[in-house]
Amino acid sequence: MRGGEAFRRGDDRPDEAEVLVMFAAIGSDPEARDEIALRFQPLAEYLARRFAGRGEPFDDLVQVANIGLLNAIDRFDPERGVQFSTYAAATIVGELKRHFRDKGWAIRVPRGLQELGLRMNQLMPVLTQKLGRSPTIAELAHELGVTEENVVEAMDAVQAYSATSLDAPVGEEGFAPIDTLGESDPSLELLDDWATLAPAVRDLPERERKVLYLRFFAGLTQSEIAAQIGVSQMHVSRILSQTLERLREHVGA
Amino acid sequence: MDTPISLSVPAEAGYLHVLRSVTAGVAARLEIGFDDVDDLRIAVTESCNRLLSLGAEGRSLTIGLTPSGDSLTVAIEIDAELAGWPFAGSHETLAWRVISGLVDEAHEELRDGRPTIVLTKQTIAAGAR
């Protein structure tokens, strides 16, 4: 992928002396900070990729890495004699680790279950297509070479992750926009009906409203929604659980 | 095979994950699709929250799971007496729309005077998607 790989090989690693010149310009040139951020963007992406595949969308990780990069630029002290790339890498990795810690993922879920959850995520669409329906837990277990209990544990692990991230702001993860929620769809009135029951429905971020709509009005299964919006079934499950939790808090019902 | 399974936990939100796990564990033994098992878990969570929010002073929640050839029936009850439940209009709520939308059949009843929510999920053979 873009800059990441090249950065690892050092092809486009910015020259450290040049970087120091840019840092010296920060006071007088308002664009210098952005310029440095741009130059080190490949480093942020490279490090974000190292944390990919652990249940967080890659785009989110890049955002987190970029926050780390900006923090590094703001805090870097050229007088100390540390290379900026070294300092930035440490700050970015720190930010990424903190992100996972805040999400409760890394500490709460044993590594084996995380991996099993990820393998399940990958296998689910394959099996769903092959069978023409959602696979049973027994079928998943057989295909993964684990016991049914393991699969159930992994389901719980994913839910545990969801429970700890309820406080996290929702609705900011990037996902492919879908057109299903068109203006002309009569079922939208039903969603309005829901909104009458619970005004909080109207305040939901667009993605959450879409998932609610697709599951409860369009009658799509979790796997179908996953395929449609381009995320995993387990991600849909988390969105559903989180959204319902959120509505419950607002409605008190 | 069709022996009912039941479990009681303290009527506290912190124990709901136990009921979710038991539900998934039992459902795993039936021919129920992963999506449906997951929906059922969410429905169990929502049902428990519904019972906990009744304001009834229940000490425990009991889940009863009855597998049959073509479905799994899950009954969740709170050990509180609540005359007149289910209340009129209680199905015109968001919580109920969610619960009934997640399973093939859902209803509420009083069992020995105790508020109970009964959920049914069909197996693949029975025509569940």
Tab-separated table of C-alpha atoms in Angstrom:
chain	number	residue	atom	x	y	z
A	1	MET	CA	0.000	0.000	0.000
A	2	ARG	CA	0.989	3.618	-0.493
A	3	GLY	CA	3.679	5.227	1.638
A	4	GLY	CA	3.832	2.604	4.372
A	5	GLU	CA	6.003	-0.006	2.717
A	6	ALA	CA	8.317	2.516	1.127
A	7	PHE	CA	8.797	4.139	4.487
A	8	ARG	CA	9.861	0.875	6.060
A	9	ARG	CA	12.475	0.430	3.383
A	10	GLY	CA	13.661	3.972	4.002
A	11	ASP	CA	13.034	5.092	0.416
A	12	ASP	CA	11.145	8.195	1.287
A	13	ARG	CA	12.199	8.684	4.849
A	14	PRO	CA	12.654	12.426	5.314
A	15	ASP	CA	16.209	13.586	5.837
A	16	GLU	CA	16.712	14.417	9.508
A	17	ALA	CA	18.697	17.608	8.876
A	18	GLU	CA	15.970	18.833	6.580
A	19	VAL	CA	13.400	18.062	9.257
A	20	LEU	CA	15.312	20.163	11.770
A	21	VAL	CA	15.188	23.075	9.352
A	22	MET	CA	11.451	22.619	9.082
A	23	PHE	CA	11.095	22.573	12.861
A	24	ALA	CA	13.094	25.788	13.077
A	25	ALA	CA	10.552	27.346	10.704
A	26	ILE	CA	7.499	26.424	12.791
A	27	GLY	CA	7.527	29.712	14.688
A	28	SER	CA	7.542	31.883	11.587
A	29	ASP	CA	5.810	29.679	9.017
A	30	PRO	CA	2.303	28.556	9.956
A	31	GLU	CA	2.420	25.883	7.270
A	32	ALA	CA	5.588	24.250	8.566
A	33	ARG	CA	3.695	22.062	11.043
A	34	ASP	CA	1.417	20.723	8.314
A	35	GLU	CA	4.422	20.191	6.096
A	36	ILE	CA	6.128	18.026	8.708
A	37	ALA	CA	2.905	16.106	9.299
A	38	LEU	CA	2.629	15.453	5.586
A	39	ARG	CA	6.206	14.246	5.341
A	40	PHE	CA	5.748	11.810	8.208
A	41	GLN	CA	2.314	10.614	7.121
A	42	PRO	CA	3.865	7.391	5.720
A	43	LEU	CA	5.338	6.652	9.161
A	44	ALA	CA	1.903	7.080	10.760
A	45	GLU	CA	0.349	4.742	8.186
A	46	TYR	CA	3.117	2.205	8.537
A	47	LEU	CA	2.682	2.064	12.316
A	48	ALA	CA	-1.124	2.011	12.054
A	49	ARG	CA	-0.804	-1.015	9.780
A	50	ARG	CA	1.190	-2.829	12.413
A	51	PHE	CA	-1.860	-2.558	14.679
A	52	ALA	CA	-4.326	-3.548	11.986
A	53	GLY	CA	-6.318	-6.764	12.101
A	54	ARG	CA	-7.097	-6.502	15.792
A	55	GLY	CA	-10.717	-5.576	15.439
A	56	GLU	CA	-10.401	-1.853	14.782
A	57	PRO	CA	-11.028	-0.371	11.334
A	58	PHE	CA	-7.766	0.561	9.644
A	59	ASP	CA	-8.941	4.092	8.872
A	60	ASP	CA	-9.551	4.677	12.563
A	61	LEU	CA	-6.045	3.497	13.344
A	62	VAL	CA	-4.569	5.907	10.799
A	63	GLN	CA	-6.511	8.717	12.451
A	64	VAL	CA	-5.215	7.718	15.863
A	65	ALA	CA	-1.670	7.499	14.477
A	66	ASN	CA	-2.050	10.965	12.982
A	67	ILE	CA	-3.098	12.372	16.339
A	68	GLY	CA	0.051	10.817	17.768
A	69	LEU	CA	2.081	12.375	14.979
A	70	LEU	CA	0.674	15.861	15.604
A	71	ASN	CA	1.332	15.465	19.329
A	72	ALA	CA	4.893	14.450	18.530
A	73	ILE	CA	5.389	17.533	16.352
A	74	ASP	CA	4.032	19.797	19.084
A	75	ARG	CA	6.126	18.239	21.823
A	76	PHE	CA	9.365	17.568	19.973
A	77	ASP	CA	12.363	19.418	21.317
A	78	PRO	CA	15.152	19.576	18.682
A	79	GLU	CA	17.615	20.612	21.401
A	80	ARG	CA	17.544	17.160	22.931
A	81	GLY	CA	19.421	15.530	20.127
A	82	VAL	CA	16.881	12.778	19.543
A	83	GLN	CA	15.937	12.137	15.937
A	84	PHE	CA	12.396	13.272	15.196
A	85	SER	CA	11.508	10.015	13.436
A	86	THR	CA	12.470	8.071	16.576
A	87	TYR	CA	10.513	10.399	18.827
A	88	ALA	CA	7.503	10.424	16.503
A	89	ALA	CA	7.433	6.628	16.210
A	90	ALA	CA	7.414	6.239	19.993
A	91	THR	CA	4.649	8.831	20.387
A	92	ILE	CA	2.516	7.295	17.631
A	93	VAL	CA	2.862	3.759	19.000
A	94	GLY	CA	1.978	5.120	22.445
A	95	GLU	CA	-1.164	6.714	21.044
A	96	LEU	CA	-2.160	3.517	19.228
A	97	LYS	CA	-1.636	1.406	22.332
A	98	ARG	CA	-3.656	3.852	24.388
A	99	HIS	CA	-6.430	3.629	21.820
A	100	PHE	CA	-6.639	-0.141	22.227
A	101	ARG	CA	-6.371	0.125	25.975
A	102	ASP	CA	-9.213	2.655	26.064
A	103	LYS	CA	-11.291	0.372	23.915
A	104	GLY	CA	-10.712	-2.399	26.419
A	105	TRP	CA	-9.804	-4.788	23.618
A	106	ALA	CA	-6.198	-5.587	24.337
A	107	ILE	CA	-6.549	-6.090	28.057
A	108	ARG	CA	-9.870	-7.830	28.342
A	109	VAL	CA	-9.831	-10.367	25.601
A	110	PRO	CA	-7.267	-13.151	25.639
A	111	ARG	CA	-5.194	-13.109	22.518
A	112	GLY	CA	-6.338	-16.545	21.362
A	113	LEU	CA	-9.958	-15.463	21.402
A	114	GLN	CA	-9.181	-12.257	19.545
A	115	GLU	CA	-7.534	-14.276	16.832
A	116	LEU	CA	-10.372	-16.749	16.710
A	117	GLY	CA	-12.821	-13.848	16.484
A	118	LEU	CA	-10.896	-12.447	13.551
A	119	ARG	CA	-10.779	-15.801	11.801
A	120	MET	CA	-14.519	-16.138	12.357
A	121	ASN	CA	-14.992	-12.701	10.844
A	122	GLN	CA	-13.111	-13.746	7.756
A	123	LEU	CA	-14.788	-17.111	7.419
A	124	MET	CA	-18.353	-15.939	7.995
A	125	PRO	CA	-18.962	-14.317	4.600
A	126	VAL	CA	-17.292	-17.239	2.822
A	127	LEU	CA	-19.465	-19.831	4.547
A	128	THR	CA	-22.575	-17.690	4.260
A	129	GLN	CA	-22.103	-17.514	0.527
A	130	LYS	CA	-21.307	-21.195	0.210
A	131	LEU	CA	-24.309	-22.324	2.249
A	132	GLY	CA	-26.720	-19.642	1.124
A	133	ARG	CA	-27.479	-18.926	4.786
A	134	SER	CA	-25.733	-18.061	8.000
A	135	PRO	CA	-23.553	-20.992	9.161
A	136	THR	CA	-24.413	-22.729	12.419
A	137	ILE	CA	-21.971	-22.587	15.283
A	138	ALA	CA	-21.196	-26.274	14.703
A	139	GLU	CA	-20.368	-25.593	11.053
A	140	LEU	CA	-18.132	-22.670	11.983
A	141	ALA	CA	-16.360	-24.715	14.639
A	142	HIS	CA	-15.795	-27.576	12.218
A	143	GLU	CA	-14.395	-25.281	9.554
A	144	LEU	CA	-12.122	-23.489	12.036
A	145	GLY	CA	-10.948	-26.708	13.641
A	146	VAL	CA	-12.051	-25.597	17.118
A	147	THR	CA	-14.793	-26.677	19.491
A	148	GLU	CA	-18.275	-25.172	19.546
A	149	GLU	CA	-17.482	-23.847	23.012
A	150	ASN	CA	-14.539	-21.939	21.545
A	151	VAL	CA	-16.824	-20.254	19.034
A	152	VAL	CA	-19.295	-19.275	21.755
A	153	GLU	CA	-16.414	-17.901	23.832
A	154	ALA	CA	-15.230	-15.843	20.904
A	155	MET	CA	-18.759	-14.438	20.468
A	156	ASP	CA	-18.659	-13.407	24.110
A	157	ALA	CA	-15.223	-11.902	23.683
A	158	VAL	CA	-16.463	-9.692	20.885
A	159	GLN	CA	-19.415	-8.658	23.016
A	160	ALA	CA	-17.144	-7.913	25.957
A	161	TYR	CA	-15.269	-5.584	23.699
A	162	SER	CA	-18.538	-3.948	22.799
A	163	ALA	CA	-19.515	-3.534	26.433
A	164	THR	CA	-16.347	-1.673	27.255
A	165	SER	CA	-16.537	0.604	24.277
A	166	LEU	CA	-20.045	1.843	25.010
A	167	ASP	CA	-18.700	5.074	26.343
A	168	ALA	CA	-16.639	5.638	23.268
A	169	PRO	CA	-18.088	8.062	20.776
A	170	VAL	CA	-19.913	6.108	18.121
A	171	GLY	CA	-20.622	6.861	14.528
A	172	GLU	CA	-17.247	8.076	13.464
A	173	GLU	CA	-15.903	4.925	11.912
A	174	GLY	CA	-15.682	5.169	8.193
A	175	PHE	CA	-17.781	2.777	6.182
A	176	ALA	CA	-18.966	2.585	2.654
A	177	PRO	CA	-21.947	4.844	2.197
A	178	ILE	CA	-25.098	3.058	1.195
A	179	ASP	CA	-28.106	4.327	-0.635
A	180	THR	CA	-30.655	2.060	0.928
A	181	LEU	CA	-32.000	4.798	3.125
A	182	GLY	CA	-33.467	6.620	0.163
A	183	GLU	CA	-36.011	9.376	0.512
A	184	SER	CA	-38.652	7.465	-1.410
A	185	ASP	CA	-38.545	4.349	0.751
A	186	PRO	CA	-41.952	3.958	2.413
A	187	SER	CA	-40.371	2.101	5.321
A	188	LEU	CA	-38.810	5.339	6.376
A	189	GLU	CA	-42.165	6.268	7.773
A	190	LEU	CA	-41.861	3.272	10.038
A	191	LEU	CA	-38.576	4.621	11.249
A	192	ASP	CA	-40.379	7.876	11.941
A	193	ASP	CA	-42.849	5.815	13.880
A	194	TRP	CA	-39.973	4.548	15.968
A	195	ALA	CA	-38.740	8.051	16.386
A	196	THR	CA	-42.107	8.939	17.874
A	197	LEU	CA	-41.647	6.155	20.390
A	198	ALA	CA	-38.112	7.207	21.067
A	199	PRO	CA	-36.913	10.598	19.887
A	200	ALA	CA	-33.385	9.332	20.496
A	201	VAL	CA	-33.684	7.358	17.248
A	202	ARG	CA	-33.672	10.612	15.353
A	203	ASP	CA	-30.510	11.714	17.117
A	204	LEU	CA	-28.578	8.591	16.202
A	205	PRO	CA	-25.623	8.963	13.872
A	206	GLU	CA	-26.451	8.054	10.311
A	207	ARG	CA	-24.704	4.705	10.362
A	208	GLU	CA	-26.538	3.526	13.483
A	209	ARG	CA	-29.874	4.585	12.027
A	210	LYS	CA	-29.095	2.700	8.840
A	211	VAL	CA	-28.217	-0.481	10.673
A	212	LEU	CA	-31.420	-0.243	12.729
A	213	TYR	CA	-33.383	0.396	9.594
A	214	LEU	CA	-31.819	-2.469	7.660
A	215	ARG	CA	-32.257	-4.944	10.502
A	216	PHE	CA	-35.735	-4.038	11.733
A	217	PHE	CA	-37.487	-2.560	8.711
A	218	ALA	CA	-35.783	-3.948	5.667
A	219	GLY	CA	-35.550	-7.259	7.556
A	220	LEU	CA	-31.987	-7.991	6.536
A	221	THR	CA	-29.936	-10.447	8.558
A	222	GLN	CA	-26.758	-9.306	10.297
A	223	SER	CA	-24.651	-10.965	7.596
A	224	GLU	CA	-26.600	-9.264	4.825
A	225	ILE	CA	-26.167	-5.897	6.495
A	226	ALA	CA	-22.466	-6.636	6.910
A	227	ALA	CA	-22.099	-7.364	3.209
A	228	GLN	CA	-24.075	-4.298	2.297
A	229	ILE	CA	-22.200	-1.751	4.370
A	230	GLY	CA	-18.832	-3.413	3.999
A	231	VAL	CA	-18.031	-4.460	7.568
A	232	SER	CA	-17.932	-7.834	9.321
A	233	GLN	CA	-20.985	-9.526	10.785
A	234	MET	CA	-19.518	-9.124	14.254
A	235	HIS	CA	-19.091	-5.441	13.647
A	236	VAL	CA	-22.785	-5.233	12.764
A	237	SER	CA	-23.550	-7.131	15.950
A	238	ARG	CA	-21.553	-4.594	17.950
A	239	ILE	CA	-23.230	-1.662	16.246
A	240	LEU	CA	-26.655	-3.163	16.980
A	241	SER	CA	-25.837	-3.844	20.630
A	242	GLN	CA	-24.289	-0.433	21.137
A	243	THR	CA	-27.144	1.369	19.442
A	244	LEU	CA	-29.775	-0.446	21.472
A	245	GLU	CA	-27.811	0.245	24.643
A	246	ARG	CA	-27.649	3.871	23.707
A	247	LEU	CA	-31.366	4.067	22.975
A	248	ARG	CA	-32.162	2.289	26.209
A	249	GLU	CA	-30.219	4.893	28.127
A	250	HIS	CA	-32.185	7.648	26.455
A	251	VAL	CA	-35.602	6.076	26.604
A	252	GLY	CA	-35.272	4.347	29.921
A	253	ALA	CA	-37.374	1.518	28.571
B	1	MET	CA	-32.434	-33.977	24.439
B	2	ASP	CA	-35.483	-31.810	24.950
B	3	THR	CA	-34.958	-31.402	28.682
B	4	PRO	CA	-35.372	-27.755	29.642
B	5	ILE	CA	-32.330	-25.978	30.982
B	6	SER	CA	-32.719	-23.277	33.563
B	7	LEU	CA	-30.496	-20.913	35.433
B	8	SER	CA	-31.087	-18.093	37.906
B	9	VAL	CA	-28.835	-15.122	38.437
B	10	PRO	CA	-29.140	-12.025	40.654
B	11	ALA	CA	-31.407	-9.410	39.079
B	12	GLU	CA	-28.531	-7.099	38.213
B	13	ALA	CA	-27.301	-5.827	34.881
B	14	GLY	CA	-23.838	-7.173	35.654
B	15	TYR	CA	-25.068	-10.760	35.354
B	16	LEU	CA	-26.717	-10.446	31.965
B	17	HIS	CA	-23.631	-11.649	30.138
B	18	VAL	CA	-23.986	-14.977	31.939
B	19	LEU	CA	-27.476	-15.386	30.525
B	20	ARG	CA	-26.261	-14.380	27.076
B	21	SER	CA	-23.509	-16.980	27.203
B	22	VAL	CA	-25.824	-19.727	28.350
B	23	THR	CA	-28.228	-18.846	25.552
B	24	ALA	CA	-25.477	-19.025	22.946
B	25	GLY	CA	-24.109	-22.224	24.454
B	26	VAL	CA	-27.455	-23.975	24.237
B	27	ALA	CA	-28.288	-22.531	20.824
B	28	ALA	CA	-24.947	-23.816	19.562
B	29	ARG	CA	-26.230	-27.342	20.041
B	30	LEU	CA	-29.112	-26.744	17.667
B	31	GLU	CA	-29.184	-26.101	13.960
B	32	ILE	CA	-29.493	-22.352	14.371
B	33	GLY	CA	-27.596	-19.948	12.161
B	34	PHE	CA	-24.898	-17.763	13.684
B	35	ASP	CA	-26.841	-14.593	12.847
B	36	ASP	CA	-29.898	-15.965	14.601
B	37	VAL	CA	-27.905	-17.008	17.662
B	38	ASP	CA	-26.493	-13.522	17.842
B	39	ASP	CA	-29.938	-11.947	17.426
B	40	LEU	CA	-31.197	-14.199	20.191
B	41	ARG	CA	-28.382	-13.054	22.480
B	42	ILE	CA	-29.298	-9.441	21.849
B	43	ALA	CA	-32.999	-10.232	22.394
B	44	VAL	CA	-32.150	-11.890	25.725
B	45	THR	CA	-30.208	-8.801	26.782
B	46	GLU	CA	-33.051	-6.509	25.797
B	47	SER	CA	-35.641	-8.722	27.489
B	48	CYS	CA	-33.683	-8.807	30.738
B	49	ASN	CA	-33.296	-5.050	30.662
B	50	ARG	CA	-37.013	-4.721	30.054
B	51	LEU	CA	-37.771	-6.862	33.105
B	52	LEU	CA	-35.199	-5.035	35.218
B	53	SER	CA	-36.712	-1.684	34.283
B	54	LEU	CA	-40.221	-2.636	35.438
B	55	GLY	CA	-39.466	-1.246	38.837
B	56	ALA	CA	-40.484	-4.556	40.389
B	57	GLU	CA	-38.374	-5.565	43.351
B	58	GLY	CA	-37.092	-8.821	41.965
B	59	ARG	CA	-34.068	-10.538	43.425
B	60	SER	CA	-33.372	-12.859	40.577
B	61	LEU	CA	-33.789	-13.404	36.878
B	62	THR	CA	-34.394	-16.949	35.690
B	63	ILE	CA	-33.830	-18.104	32.173
B	64	GLY	CA	-35.391	-21.297	30.903
B	65	LEU	CA	-34.229	-22.726	27.598
B	66	THR	CA	-36.267	-25.410	25.907
B	67	PRO	CA	-34.764	-26.904	22.764
B	68	SER	CA	-37.046	-28.831	20.472
B	69	GLY	CA	-36.563	-30.315	17.048
B	70	ASP	CA	-37.409	-27.165	15.185
B	71	SER	CA	-36.939	-24.299	17.619
B	72	LEU	CA	-35.422	-22.970	20.796
B	73	THR	CA	-37.749	-21.331	23.281
B	74	VAL	CA	-36.275	-18.974	25.826
B	75	ALA	CA	-38.340	-17.811	28.792
B	76	ILE	CA	-36.966	-15.129	31.066
B	77	GLU	CA	-38.750	-14.283	34.271
B	78	ILE	CA	-38.150	-11.964	37.170
B	79	ASP	CA	-39.153	-13.195	40.630
B	80	ALA	CA	-41.438	-10.317	41.430
B	81	GLU	CA	-45.199	-10.176	41.528
B	82	LEU	CA	-46.610	-7.558	39.293
B	83	ALA	CA	-50.373	-7.611	38.968
B	84	GLY	CA	-51.819	-6.421	35.714
B	85	TRP	CA	-48.666	-7.030	33.710
B	86	PRO	CA	-48.142	-6.822	30.760
B	87	PHE	CA	-49.543	-3.338	30.884
B	88	ALA	CA	-51.763	-2.000	28.150
B	89	GLY	CA	-49.758	-0.314	25.434
B	90	SER	CA	-46.516	-1.889	26.566
B	91	HIS	CA	-46.011	-3.304	23.097
B	92	GLU	CA	-46.027	0.162	21.628
B	93	THR	CA	-42.552	0.732	22.905
B	94	LEU	CA	-39.217	0.766	21.234
B	95	ALA	CA	-37.919	-1.989	23.499
B	96	TRP	CA	-40.699	-4.345	22.454
B	97	ARG	CA	-40.308	-3.562	18.762
B	98	VAL	CA	-36.652	-4.452	19.075
B	99	ILE	CA	-37.241	-7.688	20.951
B	100	SER	CA	-40.002	-8.897	18.661
B	101	GLY	CA	-37.938	-7.923	15.632
B	102	LEU	CA	-35.017	-10.089	16.708
B	103	VAL	CA	-36.814	-13.398	17.147
B	104	ASP	CA	-39.445	-15.404	15.300
B	105	GLU	CA	-41.988	-15.097	18.065
B	106	ALA	CA	-42.133	-13.095	21.271
B	107	HIS	CA	-44.809	-12.614	23.867
B	108	GLU	CA	-45.204	-11.601	27.457
B	109	GLU	CA	-47.151	-13.436	30.130
B	110	LEU	CA	-47.468	-13.871	33.861
B	111	ARG	CA	-46.148	-17.200	35.120
B	112	ASP	CA	-47.345	-17.781	38.672
B	113	GLY	CA	-47.826	-14.043	38.838
B	114	ARG	CA	-44.302	-13.302	37.646
B	115	PRO	CA	-43.546	-11.177	34.588
B	116	THR	CA	-42.097	-13.448	31.906
B	117	ILE	CA	-40.899	-12.788	28.378
B	118	VAL	CA	-40.951	-15.760	26.023
B	119	LEU	CA	-38.815	-15.773	22.876
B	120	THR	CA	-38.741	-18.388	20.134
B	121	LYS	CA	-36.138	-18.858	17.465
B	122	GLN	CA	-36.569	-21.426	14.723
B	123	THR	CA	-33.915	-23.806	13.494
B	124	ILE	CA	-32.713	-23.757	9.909
B	125	ALA	CA	-34.777	-26.854	9.115
B	126	ALA	CA	-37.890	-25.066	10.323
B	127	GLY	CA	-37.376	-22.413	7.697
B	128	ALA	CA	-35.442	-19.724	9.511
B	129	ARG	CA	-33.391	-17.674	7.133
